[in-house]
């Protein structure tokens, strides 16, 4: 007989979760060996994440994106948080919506999945990804995708396992323009 599954809470982040999100982002940066790369601030997170409404004493809590702040070009991100049965924030899935031209369907791009080290191995990462998969299916979307660092073999193994079933897209190369290069490109004429 297997042990009963722990009851965890997965919900969309609210404005009052900003300090928790920022701490999880910093822990992710530390894990990815980039502790000084985080430029996020509470103010920037408040301006760029579409938060779920905070529950009022007279209403029930909702996780439905329809009741949340509107997604826009300046507020493109959403964040799922996973809390342990004792109420500790164990992980997050920060994501945004994308679109497949070939499928003519929306999808989700998972920007960051992070589970705190002390909570790994409990199925929390899988629960967060499953919640995103449900959202894609519910919106009749075409795909859920993300990138993973090539050196992060534990995560790659997890993603490719039967629990998740992802496959690596080796024929694609990630491209990026940022920083001064982005400003130069934007100002270029012709």
mmCIF file of the C-alpha atoms, coordinates in Angstrom:
data_MODEL
# 
_entry.id   MODEL 
# 
loop_
_atom_site.group_PDB 
_atom_site.id 
_atom_site.type_symbol 
_atom_site.label_atom_id 
_atom_site.label_alt_id 
_atom_site.label_comp_id 
_atom_site.label_asym_id 
_atom_site.label_entity_id 
_atom_site.label_seq_id 
_atom_site.pdbx_PDB_ins_code 
_atom_site.Cartn_x 
_atom_site.Cartn_y 
_atom_site.Cartn_z 
_atom_site.occupancy 
_atom_site.B_iso_or_equiv 
_atom_site.pdbx_formal_charge 
_atom_site.auth_seq_id 
_atom_site.auth_comp_id 
_atom_site.auth_asym_id 
_atom_site.auth_atom_id 
_atom_site.pdbx_PDB_model_num 
ATOM 1   C CA . UNK A 1 1   ? 0.000   0.000  0.000   1.00 0.00 ? 1   UNK A CA 1 
ATOM 2   C CA . UNK A 1 2   ? 1.471   3.348  -1.025  1.00 0.00 ? 2   UNK A CA 1 
ATOM 3   C CA . UNK A 1 3   ? 1.408   6.427  1.161   1.00 0.00 ? 3   UNK A CA 1 
ATOM 4   C CA . UNK A 1 4   ? -1.336  8.937  0.389   1.00 0.00 ? 4   UNK A CA 1 
ATOM 5   C CA . UNK A 1 5   ? -0.300  11.838 -1.830  1.00 0.00 ? 5   UNK A CA 1 
ATOM 6   C CA . UNK A 1 6   ? 0.481   15.044 0.047   1.00 0.00 ? 6   UNK A CA 1 
ATOM 7   C CA . UNK A 1 7   ? -2.162  17.709 -0.422  1.00 0.00 ? 7   UNK A CA 1 
ATOM 8   C CA . UNK A 1 8   ? -0.463  20.734 -1.852  1.00 0.00 ? 8   UNK A CA 1 
ATOM 9   C CA . UNK A 1 9   ? -1.907  24.025 -3.031  1.00 0.00 ? 9   UNK A CA 1 
ATOM 10  C CA . UNK A 1 10  ? -1.155  25.243 -6.549  1.00 0.00 ? 10  UNK A CA 1 
ATOM 11  C CA . UNK A 1 11  ? -2.479  28.666 -7.399  1.00 0.00 ? 11  UNK A CA 1 
ATOM 12  C CA . UNK A 1 12  ? -1.745  31.693 -9.542  1.00 0.00 ? 12  UNK A CA 1 
ATOM 13  C CA . UNK A 1 13  ? 0.444   34.239 -7.809  1.00 0.00 ? 13  UNK A CA 1 
ATOM 14  C CA . UNK A 1 14  ? -1.092  37.292 -6.210  1.00 0.00 ? 14  UNK A CA 1 
ATOM 15  C CA . UNK A 1 15  ? 0.537   40.674 -5.650  1.00 0.00 ? 15  UNK A CA 1 
ATOM 16  C CA . UNK A 1 16  ? 1.306   39.784 -2.049  1.00 0.00 ? 16  UNK A CA 1 
ATOM 17  C CA . UNK A 1 17  ? 3.439   36.888 -3.342  1.00 0.00 ? 17  UNK A CA 1 
ATOM 18  C CA . UNK A 1 18  ? 6.005   39.202 -4.964  1.00 0.00 ? 18  UNK A CA 1 
ATOM 19  C CA . UNK A 1 19  ? 8.643   38.709 -2.207  1.00 0.00 ? 19  UNK A CA 1 
ATOM 20  C CA . UNK A 1 20  ? 8.254   34.922 -2.501  1.00 0.00 ? 20  UNK A CA 1 
ATOM 21  C CA . UNK A 1 21  ? 8.562   35.030 -6.292  1.00 0.00 ? 21  UNK A CA 1 
ATOM 22  C CA . UNK A 1 22  ? 11.669  37.212 -6.086  1.00 0.00 ? 22  UNK A CA 1 
ATOM 23  C CA . UNK A 1 23  ? 13.245  34.837 -3.550  1.00 0.00 ? 23  UNK A CA 1 
ATOM 24  C CA . UNK A 1 24  ? 12.495  31.831 -5.785  1.00 0.00 ? 24  UNK A CA 1 
ATOM 25  C CA . UNK A 1 25  ? 14.003  33.668 -8.784  1.00 0.00 ? 25  UNK A CA 1 
ATOM 26  C CA . UNK A 1 26  ? 17.178  34.338 -6.782  1.00 0.00 ? 26  UNK A CA 1 
ATOM 27  C CA . UNK A 1 27  ? 17.373  30.702 -5.660  1.00 0.00 ? 27  UNK A CA 1 
ATOM 28  C CA . UNK A 1 28  ? 16.964  29.621 -9.287  1.00 0.00 ? 28  UNK A CA 1 
ATOM 29  C CA . UNK A 1 29  ? 19.782  31.983 -10.333 1.00 0.00 ? 29  UNK A CA 1 
ATOM 30  C CA . UNK A 1 30  ? 21.993  30.530 -7.590  1.00 0.00 ? 30  UNK A CA 1 
ATOM 31  C CA . UNK A 1 31  ? 21.194  26.986 -8.798  1.00 0.00 ? 31  UNK A CA 1 
ATOM 32  C CA . UNK A 1 32  ? 22.006  27.982 -12.389 1.00 0.00 ? 32  UNK A CA 1 
ATOM 33  C CA . UNK A 1 33  ? 25.355  29.418 -11.229 1.00 0.00 ? 33  UNK A CA 1 
ATOM 34  C CA . UNK A 1 34  ? 24.325  33.007 -12.070 1.00 0.00 ? 34  UNK A CA 1 
ATOM 35  C CA . UNK A 1 35  ? 23.747  34.546 -8.608  1.00 0.00 ? 35  UNK A CA 1 
ATOM 36  C CA . UNK A 1 36  ? 24.509  38.102 -9.774  1.00 0.00 ? 36  UNK A CA 1 
ATOM 37  C CA . UNK A 1 37  ? 22.406  37.985 -12.951 1.00 0.00 ? 37  UNK A CA 1 
ATOM 38  C CA . UNK A 1 38  ? 19.032  38.769 -11.356 1.00 0.00 ? 38  UNK A CA 1 
ATOM 39  C CA . UNK A 1 39  ? 17.799  42.228 -12.337 1.00 0.00 ? 39  UNK A CA 1 
ATOM 40  C CA . UNK A 1 40  ? 14.247  41.610 -11.125 1.00 0.00 ? 40  UNK A CA 1 
ATOM 41  C CA . UNK A 1 41  ? 12.956  43.877 -8.378  1.00 0.00 ? 41  UNK A CA 1 
ATOM 42  C CA . UNK A 1 42  ? 9.639   43.899 -6.534  1.00 0.00 ? 42  UNK A CA 1 
ATOM 43  C CA . UNK A 1 43  ? 8.616   46.903 -8.629  1.00 0.00 ? 43  UNK A CA 1 
ATOM 44  C CA . UNK A 1 44  ? 9.472   45.230 -11.946 1.00 0.00 ? 44  UNK A CA 1 
ATOM 45  C CA . UNK A 1 45  ? 7.645   42.041 -10.981 1.00 0.00 ? 45  UNK A CA 1 
ATOM 46  C CA . UNK A 1 46  ? 4.595   44.103 -9.967  1.00 0.00 ? 46  UNK A CA 1 
ATOM 47  C CA . UNK A 1 47  ? 4.613   45.788 -13.389 1.00 0.00 ? 47  UNK A CA 1 
ATOM 48  C CA . UNK A 1 48  ? 5.174   42.696 -15.550 1.00 0.00 ? 48  UNK A CA 1 
ATOM 49  C CA . UNK A 1 49  ? 3.276   39.758 -14.023 1.00 0.00 ? 49  UNK A CA 1 
ATOM 50  C CA . UNK A 1 50  ? -0.484  39.374 -14.466 1.00 0.00 ? 50  UNK A CA 1 
ATOM 51  C CA . UNK A 1 51  ? -1.525  38.508 -10.920 1.00 0.00 ? 51  UNK A CA 1 
ATOM 52  C CA . UNK A 1 52  ? -4.587  36.675 -9.700  1.00 0.00 ? 52  UNK A CA 1 
ATOM 53  C CA . UNK A 1 53  ? -6.883  38.693 -7.468  1.00 0.00 ? 53  UNK A CA 1 
ATOM 54  C CA . UNK A 1 54  ? -6.369  38.470 -3.732  1.00 0.00 ? 54  UNK A CA 1 
ATOM 55  C CA . UNK A 1 55  ? -9.271  36.691 -2.062  1.00 0.00 ? 55  UNK A CA 1 
ATOM 56  C CA . UNK A 1 56  ? -11.670 38.896 -0.163  1.00 0.00 ? 56  UNK A CA 1 
ATOM 57  C CA . UNK A 1 57  ? -13.244 37.654 3.058   1.00 0.00 ? 57  UNK A CA 1 
ATOM 58  C CA . UNK A 1 58  ? -16.657 37.555 1.353   1.00 0.00 ? 58  UNK A CA 1 
ATOM 59  C CA . UNK A 1 59  ? -15.629 35.668 -1.792  1.00 0.00 ? 59  UNK A CA 1 
ATOM 60  C CA . UNK A 1 60  ? -13.978 32.387 -2.558  1.00 0.00 ? 60  UNK A CA 1 
ATOM 61  C CA . UNK A 1 61  ? -10.446 32.217 -3.946  1.00 0.00 ? 61  UNK A CA 1 
ATOM 62  C CA . UNK A 1 62  ? -10.075 31.743 -7.692  1.00 0.00 ? 62  UNK A CA 1 
ATOM 63  C CA . UNK A 1 63  ? -7.283  30.471 -9.885  1.00 0.00 ? 63  UNK A CA 1 
ATOM 64  C CA . UNK A 1 64  ? -9.091  31.172 -13.140 1.00 0.00 ? 64  UNK A CA 1 
ATOM 65  C CA . UNK A 1 65  ? -7.035  33.333 -15.491 1.00 0.00 ? 65  UNK A CA 1 
ATOM 66  C CA . UNK A 1 66  ? -10.246 35.041 -16.674 1.00 0.00 ? 66  UNK A CA 1 
ATOM 67  C CA . UNK A 1 67  ? -10.648 36.800 -13.312 1.00 0.00 ? 67  UNK A CA 1 
ATOM 68  C CA . UNK A 1 68  ? -7.037  37.951 -13.162 1.00 0.00 ? 68  UNK A CA 1 
ATOM 69  C CA . UNK A 1 69  ? -5.193  41.036 -14.317 1.00 0.00 ? 69  UNK A CA 1 
ATOM 70  C CA . UNK A 1 70  ? -5.113  41.213 -18.080 1.00 0.00 ? 70  UNK A CA 1 
ATOM 71  C CA . UNK A 1 71  ? -2.192  39.808 -20.029 1.00 0.00 ? 71  UNK A CA 1 
ATOM 72  C CA . UNK A 1 72  ? -0.631  42.493 -22.232 1.00 0.00 ? 72  UNK A CA 1 
ATOM 73  C CA . UNK A 1 73  ? 2.609   43.345 -23.991 1.00 0.00 ? 73  UNK A CA 1 
ATOM 74  C CA . UNK A 1 74  ? 3.849   45.070 -20.824 1.00 0.00 ? 74  UNK A CA 1 
ATOM 75  C CA . UNK A 1 75  ? 2.394   42.472 -18.432 1.00 0.00 ? 75  UNK A CA 1 
ATOM 76  C CA . UNK A 1 76  ? 3.026   39.221 -20.349 1.00 0.00 ? 76  UNK A CA 1 
ATOM 77  C CA . UNK A 1 77  ? 3.872   36.794 -17.551 1.00 0.00 ? 77  UNK A CA 1 
ATOM 78  C CA . UNK A 1 78  ? 1.889   34.594 -15.184 1.00 0.00 ? 78  UNK A CA 1 
ATOM 79  C CA . UNK A 1 79  ? 3.190   32.625 -12.250 1.00 0.00 ? 79  UNK A CA 1 
ATOM 80  C CA . UNK A 1 80  ? 1.940   29.455 -10.579 1.00 0.00 ? 80  UNK A CA 1 
ATOM 81  C CA . UNK A 1 81  ? 3.079   28.840 -7.030  1.00 0.00 ? 81  UNK A CA 1 
ATOM 82  C CA . UNK A 1 82  ? 3.066   25.507 -5.224  1.00 0.00 ? 82  UNK A CA 1 
ATOM 83  C CA . UNK A 1 83  ? 2.672   25.465 -1.456  1.00 0.00 ? 83  UNK A CA 1 
ATOM 84  C CA . UNK A 1 84  ? 3.326   22.473 0.802   1.00 0.00 ? 84  UNK A CA 1 
ATOM 85  C CA . UNK A 1 85  ? 0.607   21.193 3.149   1.00 0.00 ? 85  UNK A CA 1 
ATOM 86  C CA . UNK A 1 86  ? 2.241   23.310 5.893   1.00 0.00 ? 86  UNK A CA 1 
ATOM 87  C CA . UNK A 1 87  ? 1.960   26.444 3.725   1.00 0.00 ? 87  UNK A CA 1 
ATOM 88  C CA . UNK A 1 88  ? 5.597   26.851 2.669   1.00 0.00 ? 88  UNK A CA 1 
ATOM 89  C CA . UNK A 1 89  ? 6.286   28.009 -0.881  1.00 0.00 ? 89  UNK A CA 1 
ATOM 90  C CA . UNK A 1 90  ? 8.034   25.034 -2.489  1.00 0.00 ? 90  UNK A CA 1 
ATOM 91  C CA . UNK A 1 91  ? 8.220   26.057 -6.131  1.00 0.00 ? 91  UNK A CA 1 
ATOM 92  C CA . UNK A 1 92  ? 7.009   28.101 -9.050  1.00 0.00 ? 92  UNK A CA 1 
ATOM 93  C CA . UNK A 1 93  ? 6.286   27.931 -12.750 1.00 0.00 ? 93  UNK A CA 1 
ATOM 94  C CA . UNK A 1 94  ? 6.678   31.330 -14.411 1.00 0.00 ? 94  UNK A CA 1 
ATOM 95  C CA . UNK A 1 95  ? 5.220   31.322 -17.915 1.00 0.00 ? 95  UNK A CA 1 
ATOM 96  C CA . UNK A 1 96  ? 3.636   33.263 -20.741 1.00 0.00 ? 96  UNK A CA 1 
ATOM 97  C CA . UNK A 1 97  ? 1.401   32.513 -23.688 1.00 0.00 ? 97  UNK A CA 1 
ATOM 98  C CA . UNK A 1 98  ? 2.800   31.917 -27.155 1.00 0.00 ? 98  UNK A CA 1 
ATOM 99  C CA . UNK A 1 99  ? 1.431   30.973 -30.558 1.00 0.00 ? 99  UNK A CA 1 
ATOM 100 C CA . UNK A 1 100 ? 2.181   28.314 -33.155 1.00 0.00 ? 100 UNK A CA 1 
ATOM 101 C CA . UNK A 1 101 ? 1.733   29.553 -36.714 1.00 0.00 ? 101 UNK A CA 1 
ATOM 102 C CA . UNK A 1 102 ? 1.772   26.034 -38.158 1.00 0.00 ? 102 UNK A CA 1 
ATOM 103 C CA . UNK A 1 103 ? -0.830  24.745 -35.708 1.00 0.00 ? 103 UNK A CA 1 
ATOM 104 C CA . UNK A 1 104 ? -2.729  28.079 -35.579 1.00 0.00 ? 104 UNK A CA 1 
ATOM 105 C CA . UNK A 1 105 ? -3.133  27.510 -31.857 1.00 0.00 ? 105 UNK A CA 1 
ATOM 106 C CA . UNK A 1 106 ? -2.038  29.178 -28.643 1.00 0.00 ? 106 UNK A CA 1 
ATOM 107 C CA . UNK A 1 107 ? 0.364   27.526 -26.259 1.00 0.00 ? 107 UNK A CA 1 
ATOM 108 C CA . UNK A 1 108 ? 2.401   28.140 -23.144 1.00 0.00 ? 108 UNK A CA 1 
ATOM 109 C CA . UNK A 1 109 ? 6.100   28.855 -22.895 1.00 0.00 ? 109 UNK A CA 1 
ATOM 110 C CA . UNK A 1 110 ? 7.471   27.910 -19.490 1.00 0.00 ? 110 UNK A CA 1 
ATOM 111 C CA . UNK A 1 111 ? 10.112  30.519 -18.750 1.00 0.00 ? 111 UNK A CA 1 
ATOM 112 C CA . UNK A 1 112 ? 11.194  29.075 -15.421 1.00 0.00 ? 112 UNK A CA 1 
ATOM 113 C CA . UNK A 1 113 ? 10.318  26.010 -13.389 1.00 0.00 ? 113 UNK A CA 1 
ATOM 114 C CA . UNK A 1 114 ? 11.920  25.899 -9.981  1.00 0.00 ? 114 UNK A CA 1 
ATOM 115 C CA . UNK A 1 115 ? 11.424  23.707 -6.946  1.00 0.00 ? 115 UNK A CA 1 
ATOM 116 C CA . UNK A 1 116 ? 13.448  24.435 -3.828  1.00 0.00 ? 116 UNK A CA 1 
ATOM 117 C CA . UNK A 1 117 ? 16.100  21.817 -3.206  1.00 0.00 ? 117 UNK A CA 1 
ATOM 118 C CA . UNK A 1 118 ? 14.605  20.583 0.077   1.00 0.00 ? 118 UNK A CA 1 
ATOM 119 C CA . UNK A 1 119 ? 11.329  19.825 -1.738  1.00 0.00 ? 119 UNK A CA 1 
ATOM 120 C CA . UNK A 1 120 ? 12.725  18.045 -4.786  1.00 0.00 ? 120 UNK A CA 1 
ATOM 121 C CA . UNK A 1 121 ? 11.826  14.409 -5.354  1.00 0.00 ? 121 UNK A CA 1 
ATOM 122 C CA . UNK A 1 122 ? 8.279   14.865 -4.029  1.00 0.00 ? 122 UNK A CA 1 
ATOM 123 C CA . UNK A 1 123 ? 6.623   15.269 -7.429  1.00 0.00 ? 123 UNK A CA 1 
ATOM 124 C CA . UNK A 1 124 ? 6.169   19.038 -7.074  1.00 0.00 ? 124 UNK A CA 1 
ATOM 125 C CA . UNK A 1 125 ? 7.829   19.888 -10.399 1.00 0.00 ? 125 UNK A CA 1 
ATOM 126 C CA . UNK A 1 126 ? 5.605   17.355 -12.118 1.00 0.00 ? 126 UNK A CA 1 
ATOM 127 C CA . UNK A 1 127 ? 2.520   18.840 -10.450 1.00 0.00 ? 127 UNK A CA 1 
ATOM 128 C CA . UNK A 1 128 ? 3.407   22.329 -11.704 1.00 0.00 ? 128 UNK A CA 1 
ATOM 129 C CA . UNK A 1 129 ? 4.011   21.120 -15.264 1.00 0.00 ? 129 UNK A CA 1 
ATOM 130 C CA . UNK A 1 130 ? 0.773   19.100 -15.182 1.00 0.00 ? 130 UNK A CA 1 
ATOM 131 C CA . UNK A 1 131 ? -1.133  22.220 -14.154 1.00 0.00 ? 131 UNK A CA 1 
ATOM 132 C CA . UNK A 1 132 ? 0.318   24.073 -17.163 1.00 0.00 ? 132 UNK A CA 1 
ATOM 133 C CA . UNK A 1 133 ? -0.522  21.127 -19.438 1.00 0.00 ? 133 UNK A CA 1 
ATOM 134 C CA . UNK A 1 134 ? -4.131  21.285 -18.218 1.00 0.00 ? 134 UNK A CA 1 
ATOM 135 C CA . UNK A 1 135 ? -4.252  24.983 -19.045 1.00 0.00 ? 135 UNK A CA 1 
ATOM 136 C CA . UNK A 1 136 ? -2.954  24.322 -22.568 1.00 0.00 ? 136 UNK A CA 1 
ATOM 137 C CA . UNK A 1 137 ? -5.523  21.564 -23.102 1.00 0.00 ? 137 UNK A CA 1 
ATOM 138 C CA . UNK A 1 138 ? -8.338  23.704 -21.666 1.00 0.00 ? 138 UNK A CA 1 
ATOM 139 C CA . UNK A 1 139 ? -7.557  26.546 -24.090 1.00 0.00 ? 139 UNK A CA 1 
ATOM 140 C CA . UNK A 1 140 ? -7.345  24.036 -26.975 1.00 0.00 ? 140 UNK A CA 1 
ATOM 141 C CA . UNK A 1 141 ? -3.676  24.904 -27.288 1.00 0.00 ? 141 UNK A CA 1 
ATOM 142 C CA . UNK A 1 142 ? -1.052  23.203 -29.380 1.00 0.00 ? 142 UNK A CA 1 
ATOM 143 C CA . UNK A 1 143 ? 1.975   22.856 -27.126 1.00 0.00 ? 143 UNK A CA 1 
ATOM 144 C CA . UNK A 1 144 ? 3.816   23.473 -23.881 1.00 0.00 ? 144 UNK A CA 1 
ATOM 145 C CA . UNK A 1 145 ? 7.490   24.194 -24.351 1.00 0.00 ? 145 UNK A CA 1 
ATOM 146 C CA . UNK A 1 146 ? 10.565  25.422 -22.512 1.00 0.00 ? 146 UNK A CA 1 
ATOM 147 C CA . UNK A 1 147 ? 14.351  25.506 -22.620 1.00 0.00 ? 147 UNK A CA 1 
ATOM 148 C CA . UNK A 1 148 ? 16.750  23.828 -20.242 1.00 0.00 ? 148 UNK A CA 1 
ATOM 149 C CA . UNK A 1 149 ? 20.449  24.422 -19.754 1.00 0.00 ? 149 UNK A CA 1 
ATOM 150 C CA . UNK A 1 150 ? 22.512  21.696 -21.442 1.00 0.00 ? 150 UNK A CA 1 
ATOM 151 C CA . UNK A 1 151 ? 24.508  21.017 -18.262 1.00 0.00 ? 151 UNK A CA 1 
ATOM 152 C CA . UNK A 1 152 ? 21.340  20.496 -16.199 1.00 0.00 ? 152 UNK A CA 1 
ATOM 153 C CA . UNK A 1 153 ? 21.202  16.745 -16.722 1.00 0.00 ? 153 UNK A CA 1 
ATOM 154 C CA . UNK A 1 154 ? 18.976  16.040 -13.679 1.00 0.00 ? 154 UNK A CA 1 
ATOM 155 C CA . UNK A 1 155 ? 16.271  18.299 -15.130 1.00 0.00 ? 155 UNK A CA 1 
ATOM 156 C CA . UNK A 1 156 ? 16.721  16.951 -18.649 1.00 0.00 ? 156 UNK A CA 1 
ATOM 157 C CA . UNK A 1 157 ? 16.311  13.420 -17.328 1.00 0.00 ? 157 UNK A CA 1 
ATOM 158 C CA . UNK A 1 158 ? 13.175  14.447 -15.436 1.00 0.00 ? 158 UNK A CA 1 
ATOM 159 C CA . UNK A 1 159 ? 11.651  16.182 -18.480 1.00 0.00 ? 159 UNK A CA 1 
ATOM 160 C CA . UNK A 1 160 ? 12.372  13.227 -20.774 1.00 0.00 ? 160 UNK A CA 1 
ATOM 161 C CA . UNK A 1 161 ? 11.078  10.668 -18.271 1.00 0.00 ? 161 UNK A CA 1 
ATOM 162 C CA . UNK A 1 162 ? 7.697   8.969  -18.650 1.00 0.00 ? 162 UNK A CA 1 
ATOM 163 C CA . UNK A 1 163 ? 6.367   11.271 -15.914 1.00 0.00 ? 163 UNK A CA 1 
ATOM 164 C CA . UNK A 1 164 ? 6.650   14.305 -18.214 1.00 0.00 ? 164 UNK A CA 1 
ATOM 165 C CA . UNK A 1 165 ? 7.278   12.848 -21.679 1.00 0.00 ? 165 UNK A CA 1 
ATOM 166 C CA . UNK A 1 166 ? 9.039   15.864 -23.195 1.00 0.00 ? 166 UNK A CA 1 
ATOM 167 C CA . UNK A 1 167 ? 11.424  15.487 -26.106 1.00 0.00 ? 167 UNK A CA 1 
ATOM 168 C CA . UNK A 1 168 ? 14.480  17.581 -26.893 1.00 0.00 ? 168 UNK A CA 1 
ATOM 169 C CA . UNK A 1 169 ? 14.287  19.605 -30.100 1.00 0.00 ? 169 UNK A CA 1 
ATOM 170 C CA . UNK A 1 170 ? 17.887  19.259 -31.221 1.00 0.00 ? 170 UNK A CA 1 
ATOM 171 C CA . UNK A 1 171 ? 17.165  20.762 -34.646 1.00 0.00 ? 171 UNK A CA 1 
ATOM 172 C CA . UNK A 1 172 ? 16.365  24.174 -33.100 1.00 0.00 ? 172 UNK A CA 1 
ATOM 173 C CA . UNK A 1 173 ? 18.868  26.766 -31.870 1.00 0.00 ? 173 UNK A CA 1 
ATOM 174 C CA . UNK A 1 174 ? 17.812  29.399 -29.335 1.00 0.00 ? 174 UNK A CA 1 
ATOM 175 C CA . UNK A 1 175 ? 18.572  32.914 -30.529 1.00 0.00 ? 175 UNK A CA 1 
ATOM 176 C CA . UNK A 1 176 ? 18.614  36.058 -28.399 1.00 0.00 ? 176 UNK A CA 1 
ATOM 177 C CA . UNK A 1 177 ? 19.263  39.768 -28.773 1.00 0.00 ? 177 UNK A CA 1 
ATOM 178 C CA . UNK A 1 178 ? 19.449  41.704 -25.488 1.00 0.00 ? 178 UNK A CA 1 
ATOM 179 C CA . UNK A 1 179 ? 21.181  44.563 -23.719 1.00 0.00 ? 179 UNK A CA 1 
ATOM 180 C CA . UNK A 1 180 ? 23.051  47.035 -25.890 1.00 0.00 ? 180 UNK A CA 1 
ATOM 181 C CA . UNK A 1 181 ? 22.630  44.787 -28.952 1.00 0.00 ? 181 UNK A CA 1 
ATOM 182 C CA . UNK A 1 182 ? 18.849  45.074 -28.616 1.00 0.00 ? 182 UNK A CA 1 
ATOM 183 C CA . UNK A 1 183 ? 18.995  48.867 -28.391 1.00 0.00 ? 183 UNK A CA 1 
ATOM 184 C CA . UNK A 1 184 ? 21.351  49.029 -31.394 1.00 0.00 ? 184 UNK A CA 1 
ATOM 185 C CA . UNK A 1 185 ? 19.064  46.806 -33.464 1.00 0.00 ? 185 UNK A CA 1 
ATOM 186 C CA . UNK A 1 186 ? 15.985  48.873 -32.562 1.00 0.00 ? 186 UNK A CA 1 
ATOM 187 C CA . UNK A 1 187 ? 17.719  52.116 -33.577 1.00 0.00 ? 187 UNK A CA 1 
ATOM 188 C CA . UNK A 1 188 ? 19.134  50.777 -36.852 1.00 0.00 ? 188 UNK A CA 1 
ATOM 189 C CA . UNK A 1 189 ? 17.664  52.355 -39.986 1.00 0.00 ? 189 UNK A CA 1 
ATOM 190 C CA . UNK A 1 190 ? 16.825  50.321 -43.093 1.00 0.00 ? 190 UNK A CA 1 
# 
